[in-house]
Amino acid sequence: MNRRGVLLAGCAGLLVLAGCASPNGPIAETVAAWSGRLSLRVEGESNQSFSALFELRGAPRAGELILTSPIGSTLAQLHWAPGEAVLRNGSETRRYDSVDALIEAATGAAIPVGALFAWLAGRDERVPGWRPDLSQVATGRLQSTRESPTPRADLRIVFERA
């Protein structure tokens, strides 16, 4: 997998990572675990797509995400906690002050991602520019489309709660 693919893998994984906040303050966190498949397609001058198996453990403020290929090779390990976000792939480790900083470095744009924990739990948390479809969450399927800012992105997850 090339460097761009690893960064896109990190981006896809990070869509599952960032912290959640409500207008009235932090949401009480519950440690959760999910596993399954995810795919991310980003439209643009050169369309980008990525898919991987994933294991997600933790909560929006601290946790771990492991991305693997269909044959079981580890593509990336992501670990996050307050004040840090770490992406490991192979022998390379990249550290960032926050998950948001990592996403911006990987994609060149800030992507609102905190609501994904809520979406996986079946809660409809609104994020400007994103349109989640929670109609199949009970059967382990989630789709969310980012319509703005461009480029348009389509995230699809097939999961089970571990």
Tab-separated table of N, CA, C and O in Angstrom, residues 27 115-127 130-135 137 142-144:
chain	number	residue	atom	x	y	z
A	27	ILE	N	-20.321	14.585	26.281
A	27	ILE	CA	-21.244	13.458	26.421
A	27	ILE	C	-20.571	12.441	27.329
A	27	ILE	O	-19.383	12.172	27.195
A	115	ALA	N	-19.171	12.486	15.734
A	115	ALA	CA	-20.496	11.870	15.849
A	115	ALA	C	-20.508	10.391	15.493
A	115	ALA	O	-21.490	9.708	15.778
A	116	LEU	N	-19.454	9.883	14.928
A	116	LEU	CA	-19.500	8.487	14.477
A	116	LEU	C	-19.735	7.500	15.612
A	116	LEU	O	-20.436	6.505	15.428
A	117	PHE	N	-19.181	7.753	16.788
A	117	PHE	CA	-19.479	6.873	17.925
A	117	PHE	C	-20.975	6.854	18.206
A	117	PHE	O	-21.555	5.806	18.465
A	118	ALA	N	-21.597	8.018	18.162
A	118	ALA	CA	-23.045	8.091	18.384
A	118	ALA	C	-23.785	7.345	17.283
A	118	ALA	O	-24.736	6.614	17.556
A	119	TRP	N	-23.359	7.527	16.035
A	119	TRP	CA	-24.030	6.842	14.915
A	119	TRP	C	-23.940	5.332	15.062
A	119	TRP	O	-24.924	4.626	14.854
A	120	LEU	N	-22.754	4.827	15.413
A	120	LEU	CA	-22.607	3.377	15.586
A	120	LEU	C	-23.511	2.866	16.702
A	120	LEU	O	-23.970	1.725	16.658
A	121	ALA	N	-23.773	3.713	17.691
A	121	ALA	CA	-24.675	3.339	18.785
A	121	ALA	C	-26.141	3.590	18.433
A	121	ALA	O	-27.024	3.365	19.248
A	122	GLY	N	-26.389	4.087	17.206
A	122	GLY	CA	-27.760	4.301	16.762
A	122	GLY	C	-28.342	5.652	17.129
A	122	GLY	O	-29.537	5.875	16.973
A	123	ARG	N	-27.510	6.572	17.642
A	123	ARG	CA	-27.982	7.902	18.007
A	123	ARG	C	-27.731	8.873	16.856
A	123	ARG	O	-26.636	8.928	16.312
A	124	ASP	N	-28.730	9.641	16.518
A	124	ASP	CA	-28.654	10.581	15.399
A	124	ASP	C	-28.027	11.893	15.851
A	124	ASP	O	-28.715	12.806	16.276
A	125	GLU	N	-26.722	11.962	15.789
A	125	GLU	CA	-26.016	13.195	16.139
A	125	GLU	C	-25.708	13.945	14.848
A	125	GLU	O	-25.047	13.418	13.962
A	126	ARG	N	-26.214	15.152	14.764
A	126	ARG	CA	-26.051	15.960	13.551
A	126	ARG	C	-24.687	16.632	13.504
A	126	ARG	O	-24.208	17.147	14.511
A	127	VAL	N	-24.077	16.599	12.331
A	127	VAL	CA	-22.809	17.264	12.061
A	127	VAL	C	-22.987	18.028	10.756
A	127	VAL	O	-23.390	17.437	9.750
A	130	TRP	N	-22.615	16.576	6.953
A	130	TRP	CA	-22.740	15.114	6.923
A	130	TRP	C	-24.207	14.717	6.984
A	130	TRP	O	-24.995	15.320	7.700
A	131	ARG	N	-24.550	13.669	6.249
A	131	ARG	CA	-25.906	13.138	6.228
A	131	ARG	C	-25.839	11.639	6.559
A	131	ARG	O	-25.612	10.810	5.698
A	132	PRO	N	-26.023	11.282	7.839
A	132	PRO	CA	-25.974	9.862	8.203
A	132	PRO	C	-27.287	9.157	7.877
A	132	PRO	O	-28.356	9.751	7.974
A	133	ASP	N	-27.186	7.913	7.488
A	133	ASP	CA	-28.357	7.063	7.297
A	133	ASP	C	-28.289	5.980	8.367
A	133	ASP	O	-27.498	5.048	8.266
A	134	LEU	N	-29.106	6.124	9.393
A	134	LEU	CA	-29.100	5.193	10.520
A	134	LEU	C	-30.193	4.133	10.399
A	134	LEU	O	-30.394	3.363	11.326
A	135	SER	N	-30.857	4.074	9.269
A	135	SER	CA	-32.010	3.182	9.118
A	135	SER	C	-31.645	1.700	9.235
A	135	SER	O	-32.523	0.885	9.516
A	137	VAL	N	-28.819	0.583	11.165
A	137	VAL	CA	-27.871	0.372	12.260
A	137	VAL	C	-28.239	-0.859	13.075
A	137	VAL	O	-27.370	-1.617	13.500
A	142	LEU	N	-24.141	0.983	8.507
A	142	LEU	CA	-24.173	2.427	8.651
A	142	LEU	C	-23.607	3.058	7.395
A	142	LEU	O	-22.600	2.589	6.869
A	143	GLN	N	-24.259	4.081	6.922
A	143	GLN	CA	-23.746	4.856	5.799
A	143	GLN	C	-23.875	6.324	6.160
A	143	GLN	O	-24.868	6.752	6.757
A	144	SER	N	-22.848	7.094	5.812
A	144	SER	CA	-22.910	8.529	6.009
A	144	SER	C	-22.212	9.204	4.838
A	144	SER	O	-21.166	8.744	4.380
